[in-house]
CSV table of C-alpha atoms and ligand atoms in Angstrom, one decimal:
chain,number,residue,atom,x,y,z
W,1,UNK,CA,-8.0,-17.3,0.7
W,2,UNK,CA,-4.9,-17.7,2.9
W,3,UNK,CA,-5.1,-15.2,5.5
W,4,UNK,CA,-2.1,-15.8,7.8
W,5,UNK,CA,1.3,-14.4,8.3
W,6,UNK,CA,4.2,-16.1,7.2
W,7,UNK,CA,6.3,-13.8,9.0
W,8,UNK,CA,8.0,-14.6,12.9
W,9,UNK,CA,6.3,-17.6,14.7
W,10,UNK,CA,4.1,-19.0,12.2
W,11,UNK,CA,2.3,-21.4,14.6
W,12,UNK,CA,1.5,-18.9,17.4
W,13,UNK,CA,0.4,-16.4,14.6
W,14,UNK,CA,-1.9,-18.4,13.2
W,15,UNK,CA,-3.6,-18.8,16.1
W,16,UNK,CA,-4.0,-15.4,17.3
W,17,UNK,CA,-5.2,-14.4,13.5
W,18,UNK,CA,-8.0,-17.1,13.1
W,19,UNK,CA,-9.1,-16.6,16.7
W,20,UNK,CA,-9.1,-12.6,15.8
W,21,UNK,CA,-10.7,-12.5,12.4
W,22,UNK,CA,-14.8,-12.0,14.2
W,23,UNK,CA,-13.0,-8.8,15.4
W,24,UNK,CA,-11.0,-7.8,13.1
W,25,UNK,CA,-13.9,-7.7,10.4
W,26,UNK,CA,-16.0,-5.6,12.8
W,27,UNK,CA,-12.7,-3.5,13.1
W,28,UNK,CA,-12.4,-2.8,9.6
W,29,UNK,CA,-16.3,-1.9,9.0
W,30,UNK,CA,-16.0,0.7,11.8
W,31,UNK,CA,-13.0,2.1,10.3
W,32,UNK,CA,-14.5,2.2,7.1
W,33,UNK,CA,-17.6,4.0,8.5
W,34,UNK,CA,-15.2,6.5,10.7
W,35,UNK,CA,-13.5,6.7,7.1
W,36,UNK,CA,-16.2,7.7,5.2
W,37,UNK,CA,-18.4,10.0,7.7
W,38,UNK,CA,-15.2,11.8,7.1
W,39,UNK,CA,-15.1,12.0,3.7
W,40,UNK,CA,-11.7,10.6,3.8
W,41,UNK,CA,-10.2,8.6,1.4
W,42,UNK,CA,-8.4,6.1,2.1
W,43,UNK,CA,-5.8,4.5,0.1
W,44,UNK,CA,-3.9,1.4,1.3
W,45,UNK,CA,-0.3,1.2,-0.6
W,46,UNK,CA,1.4,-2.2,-1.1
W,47,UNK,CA,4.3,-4.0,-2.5
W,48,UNK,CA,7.7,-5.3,-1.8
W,49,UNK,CA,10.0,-4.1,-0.5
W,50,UNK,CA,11.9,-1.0,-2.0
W,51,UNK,CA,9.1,-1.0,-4.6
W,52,UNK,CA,8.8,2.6,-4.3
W,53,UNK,CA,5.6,3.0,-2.0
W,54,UNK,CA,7.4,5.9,0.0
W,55,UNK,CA,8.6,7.5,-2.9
W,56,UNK,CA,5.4,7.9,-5.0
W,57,UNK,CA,4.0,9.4,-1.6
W,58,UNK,CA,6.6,11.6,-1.3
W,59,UNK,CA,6.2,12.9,-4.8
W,60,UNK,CA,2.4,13.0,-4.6
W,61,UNK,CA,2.9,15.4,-1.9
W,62,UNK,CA,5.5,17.3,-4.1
W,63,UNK,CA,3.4,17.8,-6.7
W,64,UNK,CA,0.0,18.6,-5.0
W,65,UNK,CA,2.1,21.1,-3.3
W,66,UNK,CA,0.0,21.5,-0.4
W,67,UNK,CA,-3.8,21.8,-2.6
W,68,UNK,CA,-5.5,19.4,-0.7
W,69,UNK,CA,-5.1,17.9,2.7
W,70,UNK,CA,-3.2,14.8,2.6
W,71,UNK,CA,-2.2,12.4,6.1
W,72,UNK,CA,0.2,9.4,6.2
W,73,UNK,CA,0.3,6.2,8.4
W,74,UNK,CA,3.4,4.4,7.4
W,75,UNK,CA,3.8,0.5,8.5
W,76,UNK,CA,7.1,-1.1,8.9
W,77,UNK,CA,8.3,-3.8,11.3
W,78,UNK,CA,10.9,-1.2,12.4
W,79,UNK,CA,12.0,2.0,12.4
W,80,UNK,CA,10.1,5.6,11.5
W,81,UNK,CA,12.6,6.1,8.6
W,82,UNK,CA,9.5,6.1,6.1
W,83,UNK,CA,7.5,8.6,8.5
W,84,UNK,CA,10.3,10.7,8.9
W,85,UNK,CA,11.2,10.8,5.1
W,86,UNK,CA,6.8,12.1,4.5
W,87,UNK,CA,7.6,14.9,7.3
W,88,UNK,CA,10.6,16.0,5.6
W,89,UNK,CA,8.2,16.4,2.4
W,90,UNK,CA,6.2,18.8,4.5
W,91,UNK,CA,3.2,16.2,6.2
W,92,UNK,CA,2.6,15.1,9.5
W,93,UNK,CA,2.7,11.2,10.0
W,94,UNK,CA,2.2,8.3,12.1
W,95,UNK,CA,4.5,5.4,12.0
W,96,UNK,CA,3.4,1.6,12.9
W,97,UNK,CA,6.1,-0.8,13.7
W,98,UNK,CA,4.7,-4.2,13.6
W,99,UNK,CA,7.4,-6.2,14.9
W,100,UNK,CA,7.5,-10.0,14.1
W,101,UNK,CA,4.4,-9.5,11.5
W,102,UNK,CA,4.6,-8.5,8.1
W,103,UNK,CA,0.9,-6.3,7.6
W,104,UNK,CA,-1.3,-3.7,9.0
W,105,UNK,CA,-4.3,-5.0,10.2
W,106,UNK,CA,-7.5,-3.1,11.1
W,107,UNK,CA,-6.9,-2.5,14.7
W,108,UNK,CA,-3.3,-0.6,14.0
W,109,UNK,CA,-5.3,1.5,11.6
W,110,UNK,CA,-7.9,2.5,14.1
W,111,UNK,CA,-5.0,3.1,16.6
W,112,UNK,CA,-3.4,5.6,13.9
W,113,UNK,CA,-6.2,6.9,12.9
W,114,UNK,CA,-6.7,8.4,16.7
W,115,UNK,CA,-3.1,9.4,16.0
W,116,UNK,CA,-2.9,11.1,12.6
W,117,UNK,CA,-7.2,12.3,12.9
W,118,UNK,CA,-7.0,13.0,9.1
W,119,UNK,CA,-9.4,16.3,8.1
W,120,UNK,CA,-12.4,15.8,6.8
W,121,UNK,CA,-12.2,15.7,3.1
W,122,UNK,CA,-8.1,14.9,2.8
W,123,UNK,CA,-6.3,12.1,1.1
W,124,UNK,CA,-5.0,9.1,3.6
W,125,UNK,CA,-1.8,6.9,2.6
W,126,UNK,CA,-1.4,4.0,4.3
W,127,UNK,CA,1.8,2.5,4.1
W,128,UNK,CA,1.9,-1.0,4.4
W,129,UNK,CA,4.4,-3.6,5.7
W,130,UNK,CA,6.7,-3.6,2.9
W,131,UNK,CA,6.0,-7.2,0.9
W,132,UNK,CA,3.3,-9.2,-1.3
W,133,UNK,CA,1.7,-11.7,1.0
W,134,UNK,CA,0.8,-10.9,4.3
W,135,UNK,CA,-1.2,-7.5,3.4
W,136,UNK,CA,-3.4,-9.0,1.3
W,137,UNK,CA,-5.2,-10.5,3.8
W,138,UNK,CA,-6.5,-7.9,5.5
W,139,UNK,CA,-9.0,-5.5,5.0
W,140,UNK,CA,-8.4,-2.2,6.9
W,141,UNK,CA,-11.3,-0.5,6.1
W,142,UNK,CA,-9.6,1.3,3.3
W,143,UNK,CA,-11.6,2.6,0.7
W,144,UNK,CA,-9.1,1.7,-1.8
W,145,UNK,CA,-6.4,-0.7,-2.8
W,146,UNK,CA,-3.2,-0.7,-4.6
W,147,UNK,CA,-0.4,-2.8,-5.2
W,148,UNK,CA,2.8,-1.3,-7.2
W,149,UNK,CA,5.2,-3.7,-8.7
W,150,UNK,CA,8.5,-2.1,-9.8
W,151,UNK,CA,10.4,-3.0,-12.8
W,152,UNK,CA,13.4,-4.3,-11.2
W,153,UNK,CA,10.5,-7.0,-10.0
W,154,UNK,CA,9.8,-9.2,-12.6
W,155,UNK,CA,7.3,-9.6,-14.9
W,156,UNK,CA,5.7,-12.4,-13.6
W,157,UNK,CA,5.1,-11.1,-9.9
W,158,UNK,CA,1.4,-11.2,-10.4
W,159,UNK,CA,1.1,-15.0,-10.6
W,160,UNK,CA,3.3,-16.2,-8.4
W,161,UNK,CA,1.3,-13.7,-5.8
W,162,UNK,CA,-2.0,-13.8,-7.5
W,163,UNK,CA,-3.6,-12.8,-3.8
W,164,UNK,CA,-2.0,-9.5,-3.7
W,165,UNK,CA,-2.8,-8.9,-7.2
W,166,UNK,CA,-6.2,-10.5,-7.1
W,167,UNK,CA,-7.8,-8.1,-4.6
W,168,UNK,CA,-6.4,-4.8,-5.3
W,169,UNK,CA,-8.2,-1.7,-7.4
W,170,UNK,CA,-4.9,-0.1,-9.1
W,171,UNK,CA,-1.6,-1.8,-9.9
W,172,UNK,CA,1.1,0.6,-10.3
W,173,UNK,CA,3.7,-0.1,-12.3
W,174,UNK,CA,7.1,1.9,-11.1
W,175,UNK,CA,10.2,2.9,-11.7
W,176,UNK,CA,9.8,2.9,-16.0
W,177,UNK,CA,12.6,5.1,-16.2
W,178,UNK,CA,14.6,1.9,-15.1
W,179,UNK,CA,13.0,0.0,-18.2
W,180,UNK,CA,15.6,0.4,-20.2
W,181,UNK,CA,18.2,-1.6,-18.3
W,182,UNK,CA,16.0,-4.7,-17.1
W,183,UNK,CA,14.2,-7.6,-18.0
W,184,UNK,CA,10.9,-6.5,-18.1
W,185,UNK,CA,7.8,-7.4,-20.3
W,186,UNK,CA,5.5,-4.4,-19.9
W,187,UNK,CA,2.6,-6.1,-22.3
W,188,UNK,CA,3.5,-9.8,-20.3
W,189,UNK,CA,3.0,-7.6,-16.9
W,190,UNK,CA,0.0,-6.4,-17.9
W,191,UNK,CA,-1.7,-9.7,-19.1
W,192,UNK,CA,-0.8,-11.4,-15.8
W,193,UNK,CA,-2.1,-8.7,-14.0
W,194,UNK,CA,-5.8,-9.3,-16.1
W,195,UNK,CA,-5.2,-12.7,-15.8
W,196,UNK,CA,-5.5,-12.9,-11.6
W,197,UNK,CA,-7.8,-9.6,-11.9
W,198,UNK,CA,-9.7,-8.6,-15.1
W,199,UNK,CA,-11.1,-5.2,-12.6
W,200,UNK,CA,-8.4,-4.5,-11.6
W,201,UNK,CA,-6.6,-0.5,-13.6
W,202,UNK,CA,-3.4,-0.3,-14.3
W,203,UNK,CA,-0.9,2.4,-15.0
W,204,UNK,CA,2.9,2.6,-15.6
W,205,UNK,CA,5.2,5.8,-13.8
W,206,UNK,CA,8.2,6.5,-12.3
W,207,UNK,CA,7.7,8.1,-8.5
W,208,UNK,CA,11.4,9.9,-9.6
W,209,UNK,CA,11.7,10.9,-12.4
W,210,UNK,CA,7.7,11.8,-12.9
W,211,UNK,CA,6.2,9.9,-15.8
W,212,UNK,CA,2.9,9.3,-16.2
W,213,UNK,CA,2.3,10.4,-13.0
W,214,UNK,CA,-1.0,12.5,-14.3
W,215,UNK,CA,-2.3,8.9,-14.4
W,216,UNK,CA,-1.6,8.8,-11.1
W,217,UNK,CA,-3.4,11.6,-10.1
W,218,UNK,CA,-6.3,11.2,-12.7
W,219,UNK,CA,-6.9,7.9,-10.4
W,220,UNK,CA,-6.7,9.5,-7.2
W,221,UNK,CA,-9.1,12.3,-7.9
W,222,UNK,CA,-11.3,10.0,-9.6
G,1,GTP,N1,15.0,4.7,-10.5
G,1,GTP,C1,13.9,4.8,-9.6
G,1,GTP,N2,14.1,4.6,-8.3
G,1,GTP,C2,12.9,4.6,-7.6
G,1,GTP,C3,11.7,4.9,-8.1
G,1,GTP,N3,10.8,4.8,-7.0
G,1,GTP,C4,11.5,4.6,-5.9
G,1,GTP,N4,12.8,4.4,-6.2
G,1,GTP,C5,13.9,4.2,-5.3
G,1,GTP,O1,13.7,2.9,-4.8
G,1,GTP,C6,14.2,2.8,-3.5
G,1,GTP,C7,13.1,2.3,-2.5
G,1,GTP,O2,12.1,3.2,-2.6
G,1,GTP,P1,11.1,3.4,-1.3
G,1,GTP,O3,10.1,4.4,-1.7
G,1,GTP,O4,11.8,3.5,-0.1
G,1,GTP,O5,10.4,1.9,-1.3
G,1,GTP,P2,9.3,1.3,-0.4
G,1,GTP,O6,8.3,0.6,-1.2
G,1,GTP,O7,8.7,2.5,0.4
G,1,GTP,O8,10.1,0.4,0.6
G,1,GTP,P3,9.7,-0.2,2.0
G,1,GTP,O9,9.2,0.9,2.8
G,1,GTP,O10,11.0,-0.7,2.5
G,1,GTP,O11,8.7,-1.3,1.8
G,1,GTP,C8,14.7,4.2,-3.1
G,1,GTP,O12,16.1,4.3,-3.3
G,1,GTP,C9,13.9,5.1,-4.1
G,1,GTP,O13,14.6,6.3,-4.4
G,1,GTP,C10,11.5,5.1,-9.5
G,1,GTP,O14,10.5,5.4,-10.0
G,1,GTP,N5,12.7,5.0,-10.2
G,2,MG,MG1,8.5,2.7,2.4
């Protein structure tokens, strides 16, 4: 699998990521040991950008309405517009800014995790660098991933990045209230999803507007 960044200096990040990868492996287990001694899970949200990964955490925190403990790390090459957006929903968060690179890796996490030092027993979002290549790549020591694909993406996003797709335990589908007014094959969606990964669920909402967000949850709390 292709594991470097296509983002910034391509050369010198290459370099730096294959000469890193020993580590960063190590990196990940421990963060998925701190993780689940814990009893946190960990869920590592990705997609393009704009696909909507800030608003379905926004809503999830909405809806839960404060009945279980829930952190955020939010990734982005600049800015703490996404963190700030989660503490105006009412939950504390850390922002990453990754500069030249386009993903999270497993170092930033354990960084943020010293930062955010989720509760034992709460809900984690991690908020990827908003697009479809570079995050797949990297294992954070999540316990879970999910890719979400919008609409207003095209239906064929899961081949042409089958790596995303491929290692990922949820797809969410969002923003079906927009269905109506795009090109978009649900059924075609759904069979190119199988097609790069036969494991992998997948459900269909709209962070917004609220539909079919009980899937959502009945994932989440599964
Ligand atoms: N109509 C509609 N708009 C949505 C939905 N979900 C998100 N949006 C809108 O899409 C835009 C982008 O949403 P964000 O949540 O910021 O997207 P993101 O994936 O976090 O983007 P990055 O952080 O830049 O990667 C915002 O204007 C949202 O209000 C949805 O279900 N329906
Ligand atoms: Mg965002």
């Amino acid at each position: 699998m292709r594991t470097t960044c296509g983002c910034g200096q391509v050369h010198e990040t290459i370099f730096v990521e294959q000469r890193g990868y020993a580590h960063h492996d190590e990196m990940a287990s421990l963060n998925r040991e701190r993780l689940d001694s814990l009893g946190v899970r960990a869920v590592n949200l990705m997609g393009s950008p704009g696909s909507g990964k800030t608003a379905l955490i926004e809503r999830t925190i909405q809806d839960l309405g404060g009945r279980r403990s829930i952190a955020v790390i939010e990734g982005d090459q600049e800015t703490t517009l996404d963190a700030e957006r989660i503490r105006r929903a009412g939950v504390e968060a850390v922002q990453v800014n990754t500069g030249a690179r386009g993903h999270l890796d497993a170092l930033a996490l354990d960084l943020a995790l010293d930062e955010v030092d989720p509760a034992p027993g709460s809900l984690l979002f991690v908020e990827n660098v908003g697009n479809l290549i570079c995050p797949a790549g990297f294992d954070l020591g999540e316990s879970d991933r999910v890719a979400l694909v919008s609409v207003t993406e095209g239906t064929d996003q899961p081949l042409k990045y089958p790596y995303m797709f491929g290692t990922v335990d949820l797809v969410v589908i969002n923003k079906l209230d927009l269905l109506p007014y795009v090109d978009f094959d649900l059924d075609a969606c759904r069979l190119h999803i199988a097609s790069v990964n036969p494991a992998a669920t997948v459900i269909t909402v709209s962070a917004t507007r609220g539909d079919s967000l009980t899937d959502w949850y009945g994932w989440l709390f599964s």
